[in-house]
Short mmCIF file of C-alpha atoms and ligand atoms in Angstrom, two decimals:
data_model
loop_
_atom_site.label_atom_id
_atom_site.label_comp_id
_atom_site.label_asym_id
_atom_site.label_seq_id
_atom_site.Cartn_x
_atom_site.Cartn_y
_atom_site.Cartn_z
CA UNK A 1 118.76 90.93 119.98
CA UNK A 2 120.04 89.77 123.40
CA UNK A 3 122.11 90.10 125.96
CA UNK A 4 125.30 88.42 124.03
CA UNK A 5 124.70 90.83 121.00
CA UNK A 6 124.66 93.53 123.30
CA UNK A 7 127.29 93.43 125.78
CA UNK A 8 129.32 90.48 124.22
CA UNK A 9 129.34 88.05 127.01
CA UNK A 10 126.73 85.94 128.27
CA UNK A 11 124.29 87.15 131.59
CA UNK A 12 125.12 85.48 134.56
CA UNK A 13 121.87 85.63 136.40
CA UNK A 14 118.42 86.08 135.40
CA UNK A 15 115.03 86.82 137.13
CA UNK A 16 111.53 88.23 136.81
CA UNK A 17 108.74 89.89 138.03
CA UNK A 18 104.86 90.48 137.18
CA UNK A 19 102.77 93.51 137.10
CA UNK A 20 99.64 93.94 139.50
CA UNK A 21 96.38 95.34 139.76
CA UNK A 22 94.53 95.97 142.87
CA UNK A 23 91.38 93.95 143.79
CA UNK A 24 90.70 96.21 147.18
CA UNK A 25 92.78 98.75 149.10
CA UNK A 26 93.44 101.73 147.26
CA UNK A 27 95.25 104.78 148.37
CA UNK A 28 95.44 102.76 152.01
CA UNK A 29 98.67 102.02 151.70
CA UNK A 30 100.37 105.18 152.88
CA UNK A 31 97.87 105.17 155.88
CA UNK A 32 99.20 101.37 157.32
CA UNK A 33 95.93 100.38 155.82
CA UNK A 34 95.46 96.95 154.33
CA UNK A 35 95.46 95.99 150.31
CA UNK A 36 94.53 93.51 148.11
CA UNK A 37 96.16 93.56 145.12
CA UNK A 38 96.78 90.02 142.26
CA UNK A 39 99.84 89.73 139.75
CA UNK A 40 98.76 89.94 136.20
CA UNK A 41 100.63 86.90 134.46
CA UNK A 42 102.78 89.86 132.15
CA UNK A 43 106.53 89.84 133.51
CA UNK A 44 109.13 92.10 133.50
CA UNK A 45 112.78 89.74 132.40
CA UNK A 46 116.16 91.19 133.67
CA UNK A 47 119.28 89.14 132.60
CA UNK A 48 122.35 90.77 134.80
CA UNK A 49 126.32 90.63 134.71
CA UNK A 50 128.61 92.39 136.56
CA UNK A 51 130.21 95.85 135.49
CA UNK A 52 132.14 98.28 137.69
CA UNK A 53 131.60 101.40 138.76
CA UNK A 54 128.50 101.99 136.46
CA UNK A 55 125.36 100.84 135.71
CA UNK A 56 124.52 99.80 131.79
CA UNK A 57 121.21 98.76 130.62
CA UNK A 58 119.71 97.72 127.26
CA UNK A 59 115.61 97.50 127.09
CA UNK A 60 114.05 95.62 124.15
CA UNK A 61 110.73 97.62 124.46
CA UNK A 62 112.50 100.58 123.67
CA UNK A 63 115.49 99.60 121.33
CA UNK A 64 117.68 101.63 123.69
CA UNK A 65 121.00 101.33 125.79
CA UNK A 66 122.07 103.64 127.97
CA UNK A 67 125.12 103.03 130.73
CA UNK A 68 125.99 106.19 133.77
CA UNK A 69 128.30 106.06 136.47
CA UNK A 70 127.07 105.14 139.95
CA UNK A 71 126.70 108.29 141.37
CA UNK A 72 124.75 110.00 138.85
CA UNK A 73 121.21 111.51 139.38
CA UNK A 74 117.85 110.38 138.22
CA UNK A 75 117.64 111.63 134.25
CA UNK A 76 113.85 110.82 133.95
CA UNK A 77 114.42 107.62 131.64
CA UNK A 78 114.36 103.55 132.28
CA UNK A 79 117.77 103.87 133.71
CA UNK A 80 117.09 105.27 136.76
CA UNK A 81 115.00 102.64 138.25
CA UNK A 82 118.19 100.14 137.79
CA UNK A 83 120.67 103.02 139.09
CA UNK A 84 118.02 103.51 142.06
CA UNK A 85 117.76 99.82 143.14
CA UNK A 86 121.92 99.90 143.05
CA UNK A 87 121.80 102.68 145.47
CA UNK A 88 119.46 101.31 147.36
CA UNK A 89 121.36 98.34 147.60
CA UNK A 90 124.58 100.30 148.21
CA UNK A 91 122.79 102.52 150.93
CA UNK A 92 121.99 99.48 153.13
CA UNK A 93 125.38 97.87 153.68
CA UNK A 94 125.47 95.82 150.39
CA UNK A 95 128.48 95.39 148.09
CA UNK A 96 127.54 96.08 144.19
CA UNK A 97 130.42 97.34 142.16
CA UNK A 98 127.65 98.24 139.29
CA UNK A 99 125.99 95.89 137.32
CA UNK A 100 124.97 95.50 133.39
CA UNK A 101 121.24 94.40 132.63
CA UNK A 102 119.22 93.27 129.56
CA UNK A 103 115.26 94.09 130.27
CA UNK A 104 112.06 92.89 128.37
CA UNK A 105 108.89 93.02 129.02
CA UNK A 106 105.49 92.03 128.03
CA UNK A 107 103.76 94.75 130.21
CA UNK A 108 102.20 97.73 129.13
CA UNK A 109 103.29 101.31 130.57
CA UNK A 110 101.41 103.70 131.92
CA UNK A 111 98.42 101.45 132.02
CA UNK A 112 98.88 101.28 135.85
CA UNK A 113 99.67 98.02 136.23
CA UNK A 114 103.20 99.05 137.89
CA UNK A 115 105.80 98.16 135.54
CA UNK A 116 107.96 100.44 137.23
CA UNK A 117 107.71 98.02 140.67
CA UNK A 118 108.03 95.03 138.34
CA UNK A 119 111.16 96.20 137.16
CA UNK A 120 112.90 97.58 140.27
CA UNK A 121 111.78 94.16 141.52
CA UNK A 122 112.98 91.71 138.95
CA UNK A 123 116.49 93.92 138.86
CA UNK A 124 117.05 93.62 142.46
CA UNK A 125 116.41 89.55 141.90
CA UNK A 126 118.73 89.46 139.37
CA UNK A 127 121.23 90.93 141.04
CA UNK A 128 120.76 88.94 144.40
CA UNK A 129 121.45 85.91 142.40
CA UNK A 130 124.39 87.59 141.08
CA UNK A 131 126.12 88.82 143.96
CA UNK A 132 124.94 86.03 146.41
CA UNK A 133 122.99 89.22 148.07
CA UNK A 134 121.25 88.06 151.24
CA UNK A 135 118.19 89.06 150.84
CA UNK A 136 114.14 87.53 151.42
CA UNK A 137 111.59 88.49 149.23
CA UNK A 138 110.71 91.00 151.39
CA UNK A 139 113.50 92.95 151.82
CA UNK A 140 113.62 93.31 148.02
CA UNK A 141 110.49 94.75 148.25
CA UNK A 142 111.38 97.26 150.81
CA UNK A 143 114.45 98.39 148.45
CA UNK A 144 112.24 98.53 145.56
CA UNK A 145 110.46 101.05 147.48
CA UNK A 146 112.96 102.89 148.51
CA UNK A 147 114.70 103.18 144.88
CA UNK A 148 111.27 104.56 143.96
CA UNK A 149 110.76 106.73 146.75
CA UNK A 150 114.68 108.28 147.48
CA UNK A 151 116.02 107.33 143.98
CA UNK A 152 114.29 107.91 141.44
CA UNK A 153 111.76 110.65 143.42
CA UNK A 154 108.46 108.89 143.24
CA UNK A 155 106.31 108.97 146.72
CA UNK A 156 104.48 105.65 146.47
CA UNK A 157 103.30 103.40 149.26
CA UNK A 158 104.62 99.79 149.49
CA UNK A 159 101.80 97.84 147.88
CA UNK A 160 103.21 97.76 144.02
CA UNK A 161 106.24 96.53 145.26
CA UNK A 162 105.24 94.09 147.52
CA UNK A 163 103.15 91.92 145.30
CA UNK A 164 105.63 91.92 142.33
CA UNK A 165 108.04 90.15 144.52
CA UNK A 166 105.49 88.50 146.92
CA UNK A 167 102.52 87.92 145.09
CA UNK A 168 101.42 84.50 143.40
CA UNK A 169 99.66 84.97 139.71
CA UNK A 170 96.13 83.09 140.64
CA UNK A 171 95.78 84.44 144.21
CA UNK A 172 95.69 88.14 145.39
CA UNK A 173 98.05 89.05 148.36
CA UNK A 174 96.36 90.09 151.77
CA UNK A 175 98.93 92.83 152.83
CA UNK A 176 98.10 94.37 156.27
CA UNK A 177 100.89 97.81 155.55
CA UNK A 178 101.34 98.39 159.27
CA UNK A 179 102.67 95.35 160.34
CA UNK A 180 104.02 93.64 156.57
CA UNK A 181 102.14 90.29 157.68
CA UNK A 182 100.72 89.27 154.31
CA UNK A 183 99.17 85.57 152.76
CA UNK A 184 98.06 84.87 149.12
CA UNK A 185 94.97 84.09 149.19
CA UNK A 186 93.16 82.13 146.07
CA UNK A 187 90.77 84.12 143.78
CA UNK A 188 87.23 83.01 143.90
CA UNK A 189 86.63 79.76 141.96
CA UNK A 190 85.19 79.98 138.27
CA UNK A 191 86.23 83.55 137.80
CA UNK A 192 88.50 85.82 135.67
CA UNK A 193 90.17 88.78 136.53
CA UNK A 194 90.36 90.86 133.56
CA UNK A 195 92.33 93.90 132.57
CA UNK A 196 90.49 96.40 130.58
CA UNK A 197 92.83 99.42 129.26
CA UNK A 198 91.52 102.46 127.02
CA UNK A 199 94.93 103.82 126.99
CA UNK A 200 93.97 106.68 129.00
CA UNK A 201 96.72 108.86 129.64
CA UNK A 202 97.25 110.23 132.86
CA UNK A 203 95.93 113.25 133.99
CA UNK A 204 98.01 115.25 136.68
CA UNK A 205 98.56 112.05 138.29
CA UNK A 206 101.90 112.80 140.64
CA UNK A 207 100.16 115.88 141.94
CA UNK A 208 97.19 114.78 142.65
CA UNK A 209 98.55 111.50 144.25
CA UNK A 210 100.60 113.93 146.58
CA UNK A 211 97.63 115.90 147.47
CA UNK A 212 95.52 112.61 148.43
CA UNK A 213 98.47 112.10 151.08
CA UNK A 214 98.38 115.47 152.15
CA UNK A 215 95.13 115.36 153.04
CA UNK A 216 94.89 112.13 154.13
CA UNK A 217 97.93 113.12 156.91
CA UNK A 218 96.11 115.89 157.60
CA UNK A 219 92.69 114.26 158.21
CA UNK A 220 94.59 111.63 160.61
CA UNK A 221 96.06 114.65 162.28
CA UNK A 222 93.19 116.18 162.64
CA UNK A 223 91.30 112.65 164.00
CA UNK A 224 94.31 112.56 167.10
CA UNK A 225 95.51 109.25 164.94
CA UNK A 226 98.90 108.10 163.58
CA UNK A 227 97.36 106.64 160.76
CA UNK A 228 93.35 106.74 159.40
CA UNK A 229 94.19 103.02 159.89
CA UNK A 230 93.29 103.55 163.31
CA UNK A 231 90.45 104.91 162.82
CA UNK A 232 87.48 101.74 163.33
CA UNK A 233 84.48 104.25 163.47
CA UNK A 234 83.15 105.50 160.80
CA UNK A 235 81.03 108.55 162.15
CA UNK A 236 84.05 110.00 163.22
CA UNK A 237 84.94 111.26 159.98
CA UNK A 238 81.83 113.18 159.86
CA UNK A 239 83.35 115.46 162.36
CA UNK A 240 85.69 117.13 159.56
CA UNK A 241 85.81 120.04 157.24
CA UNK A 242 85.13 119.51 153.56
CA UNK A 243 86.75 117.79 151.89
CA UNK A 244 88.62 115.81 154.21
CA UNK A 245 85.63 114.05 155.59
CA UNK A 246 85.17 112.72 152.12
CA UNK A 247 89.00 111.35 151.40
CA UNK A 248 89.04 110.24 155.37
CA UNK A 249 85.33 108.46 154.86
CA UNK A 250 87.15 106.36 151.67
CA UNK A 251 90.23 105.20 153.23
CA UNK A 252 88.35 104.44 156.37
CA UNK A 253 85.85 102.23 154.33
CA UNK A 254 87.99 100.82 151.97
CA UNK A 255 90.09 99.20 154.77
CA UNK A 256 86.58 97.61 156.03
CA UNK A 257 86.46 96.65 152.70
CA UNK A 258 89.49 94.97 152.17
CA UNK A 259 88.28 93.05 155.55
CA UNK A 260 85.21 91.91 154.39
CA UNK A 261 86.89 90.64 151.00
CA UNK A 262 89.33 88.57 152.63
CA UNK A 263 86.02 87.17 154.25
CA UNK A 264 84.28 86.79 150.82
CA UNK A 265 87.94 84.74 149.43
CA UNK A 266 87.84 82.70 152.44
CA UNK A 267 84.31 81.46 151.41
CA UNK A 268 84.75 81.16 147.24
CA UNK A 269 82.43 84.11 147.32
CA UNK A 270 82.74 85.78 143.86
CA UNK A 271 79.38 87.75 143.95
CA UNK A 272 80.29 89.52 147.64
CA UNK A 273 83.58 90.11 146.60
CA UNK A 274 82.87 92.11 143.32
CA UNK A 275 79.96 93.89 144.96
CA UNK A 276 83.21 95.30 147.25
CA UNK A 277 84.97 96.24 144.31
CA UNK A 278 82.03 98.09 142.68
CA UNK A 279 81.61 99.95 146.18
CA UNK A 280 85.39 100.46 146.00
CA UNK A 281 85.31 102.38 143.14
CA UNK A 282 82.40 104.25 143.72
CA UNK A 283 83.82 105.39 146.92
CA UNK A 284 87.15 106.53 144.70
CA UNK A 285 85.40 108.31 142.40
CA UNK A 286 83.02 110.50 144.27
CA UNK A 287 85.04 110.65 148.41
CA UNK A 288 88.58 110.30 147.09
CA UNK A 289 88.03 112.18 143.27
CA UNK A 290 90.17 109.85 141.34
CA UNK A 291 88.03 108.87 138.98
CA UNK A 292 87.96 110.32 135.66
CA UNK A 293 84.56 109.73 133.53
CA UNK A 294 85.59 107.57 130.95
CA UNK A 295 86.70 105.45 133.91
CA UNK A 296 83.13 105.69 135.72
CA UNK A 297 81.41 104.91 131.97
CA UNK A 298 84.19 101.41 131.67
CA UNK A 299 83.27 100.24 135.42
CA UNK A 300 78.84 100.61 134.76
CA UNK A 301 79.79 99.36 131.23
CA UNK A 302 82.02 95.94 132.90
CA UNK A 303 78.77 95.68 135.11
CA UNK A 304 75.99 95.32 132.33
CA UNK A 305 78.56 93.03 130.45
CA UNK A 306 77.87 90.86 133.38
CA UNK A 307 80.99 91.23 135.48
CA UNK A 308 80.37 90.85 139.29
CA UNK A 309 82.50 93.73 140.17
CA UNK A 310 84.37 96.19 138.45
CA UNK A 311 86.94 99.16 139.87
CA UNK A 312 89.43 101.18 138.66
CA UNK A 313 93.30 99.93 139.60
CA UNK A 314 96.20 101.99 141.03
CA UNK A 315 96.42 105.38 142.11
CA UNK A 316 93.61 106.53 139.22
CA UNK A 317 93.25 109.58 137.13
CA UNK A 318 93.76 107.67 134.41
CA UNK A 319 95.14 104.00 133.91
CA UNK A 320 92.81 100.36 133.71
CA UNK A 321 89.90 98.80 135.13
CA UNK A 322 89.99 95.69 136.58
CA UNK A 323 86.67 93.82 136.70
CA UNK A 324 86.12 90.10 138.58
CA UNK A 325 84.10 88.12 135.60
CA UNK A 326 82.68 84.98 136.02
CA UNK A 327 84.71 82.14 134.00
CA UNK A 328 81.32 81.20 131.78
CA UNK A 329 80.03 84.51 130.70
CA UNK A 330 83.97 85.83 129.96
CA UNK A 331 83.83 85.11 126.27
CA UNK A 332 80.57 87.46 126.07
CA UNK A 333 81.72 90.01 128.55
CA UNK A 334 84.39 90.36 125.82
CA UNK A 335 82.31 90.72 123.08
CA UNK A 336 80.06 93.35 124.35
CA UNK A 337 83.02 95.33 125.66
CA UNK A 338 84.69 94.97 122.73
CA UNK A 339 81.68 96.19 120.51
CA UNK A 340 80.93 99.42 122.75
CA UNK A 341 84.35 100.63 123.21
CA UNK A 342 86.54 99.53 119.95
CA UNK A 343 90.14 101.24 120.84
CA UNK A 344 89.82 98.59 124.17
CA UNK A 345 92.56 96.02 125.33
CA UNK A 346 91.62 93.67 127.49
CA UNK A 347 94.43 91.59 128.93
C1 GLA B 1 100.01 103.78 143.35
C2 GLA B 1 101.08 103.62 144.45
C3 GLA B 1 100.63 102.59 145.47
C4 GLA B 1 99.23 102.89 146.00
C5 GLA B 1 98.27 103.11 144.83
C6 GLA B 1 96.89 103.54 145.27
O1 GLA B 1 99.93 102.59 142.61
O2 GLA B 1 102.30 103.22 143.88
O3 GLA B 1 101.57 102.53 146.52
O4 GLA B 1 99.25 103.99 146.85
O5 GLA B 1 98.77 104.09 143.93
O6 GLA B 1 96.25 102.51 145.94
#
């Protein structure tokens, strides 16, 4: 199939955009923190023509088309993303009569690798090279966002977004969320950044994602702070009930980290920067209570495989680990991961 089967004409503009995962930074990003997150080399392709007055969309992955007028609300299917970035568009000034798309993709779902930002992303592309929309990079980012988060009802920070139409697939993007200043930044010579997936399902995932906010608002409340970016000093944390001490103490350290591995990039330095992402994840799992077991068991089981860092990606309670390997022990990383857990994939 493709987009002349489908619809009967021929797409008029095209574009793409790659999943992530998230080197350093997590859960800073609704507290103007910093992140660190790479593009995996897996795109999401959106081929786009006009339409009017609806939005139409075919996705390979799923064999399925499905077309609703512009004003409809979010149904809980693929749909909604593409009818969220066309309000998004339309709710900032922009002219979009509707728009039909053709998607495929050779990312996974629900493996948290944000296919969801990758294809809010590569649809708002598309259709800025079909309406002459314009827009920077940036900008699409920020709509992406706001499709997710007004649209399509998702509270997410601005990371996922931002690296899908930012990022470069060989360097991870140094985001600083406060300000939007961001540079790509290489990965550490020699190394591999690999992907491993058990297919976890998610556990409770939106809720406890909102309650991580909560608390972390109410921590910075509590701290006299508009953000726990603001907070430099450690100790301070100490000062509040359980368990917000615990969720401020991560965010607080994890944007140190994200500091210091910007440092460790600068200098090629693999071993530094996977020690951060070991401490990263150690800090998720027992301050922030992401973690789920099976996820603890894959990041000590990356490290005896000989990676030099290993953490789980994206919000957690379920999803992939992504572990910094270096380039000439990859092929028996793979083996002994391969051997102890058999259902993995490792992208
Ligand atoms: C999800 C959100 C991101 C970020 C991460 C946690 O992926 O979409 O904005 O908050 O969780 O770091």
């Amino acid at each position: 199939m493709g987009f002349k089967e489908v619809f009967g004409l021929l797409p008029e503009a095209s574009a793409q955009a790659p999943g992530r995962v998230n080197l350093l930074g997590e859960h800073t990003d609704y507290q103007e923190g910093y992140v660190l997150p790479t593009p995996v080399p897996y795109f999401t392709q959106v081929e786009a023509a006009p339409a009017q007055g609806q939005v139409e969309a075919y996705s390979e992955n799923l064999g399925e088309l499905r077309a609703r007028p512009l004003q409809s609300p979010p149904q809980g299917d693929f749909l909604d993303y593409l009818l969220g970035v066309v309000w998004a568009l339309r709710a900032s000034g922009h002219e979009v009569p509707g728009a039909r798309f053709y998607v495929r993709s050779r990312l996974p779902m629900g493996a948290g690798l944000s296919s969801s930002a990758a294809l809010e992303v590569a649809a708002l592309k598309a259709l800025r090279a079909l309406y002459r929309l314009p827009l920077s990079d940036q900008e699409v980012a920020l709509l992406a966002q706001k499709a997710e988060v007004e649209y399509v009802g998702v509270r997410c920070g601005l990371m996922d977004q931002m690296v899908a139409s930012l990022g470069e697939v060989g360097k991870a993007l140094f985001l600083d969320t406060r300000t939007l200043a961001h540079e790509n930044l290489p990965l550490p010579p020699r190394t591999r950044v690999a992907v491993l997936d058990l297919g976890l399902k998610r556990r409770l995932a939106e809720a406890g994602y909102n309650e991580r906010r909560r608390e972390a608002e109410e921590a910075a409340r509590r701290l006299g702070v508009r953000a726990l970016r603001d907070v430099a000093d450690l100790c301070l944390v100490e000062s509040l009930p359980s368990p917000l001490d615990r969720r401020a103490r991560h965010v607080v350290s994890e944007n140190l980290r994200v500091l210091k591995g910007v440092e460790a990039l600068r200098r090629g330095d693999a071993r530094a920067f996977g020690e951060l992402m070991t401490q990263s994840h150690r800090s998720l799992s027992r301050d922030y209570e992401v973690s789920l077991p099976e996820l603890d068991a894959l990041v000590e089981a990356a490290l005896a495989a000989g990676a030099y860092g290993a953490k789980l990606t994206g919000a957690g309670f379920g999803g992939a680990v992504v572990a910094l390997v270096p380039e000439e022990g990859y092929a028996a990383f793979k083996e002994a991961l391969e051997a102890r857990f058999p259902q993995l994939q490792l992208l």
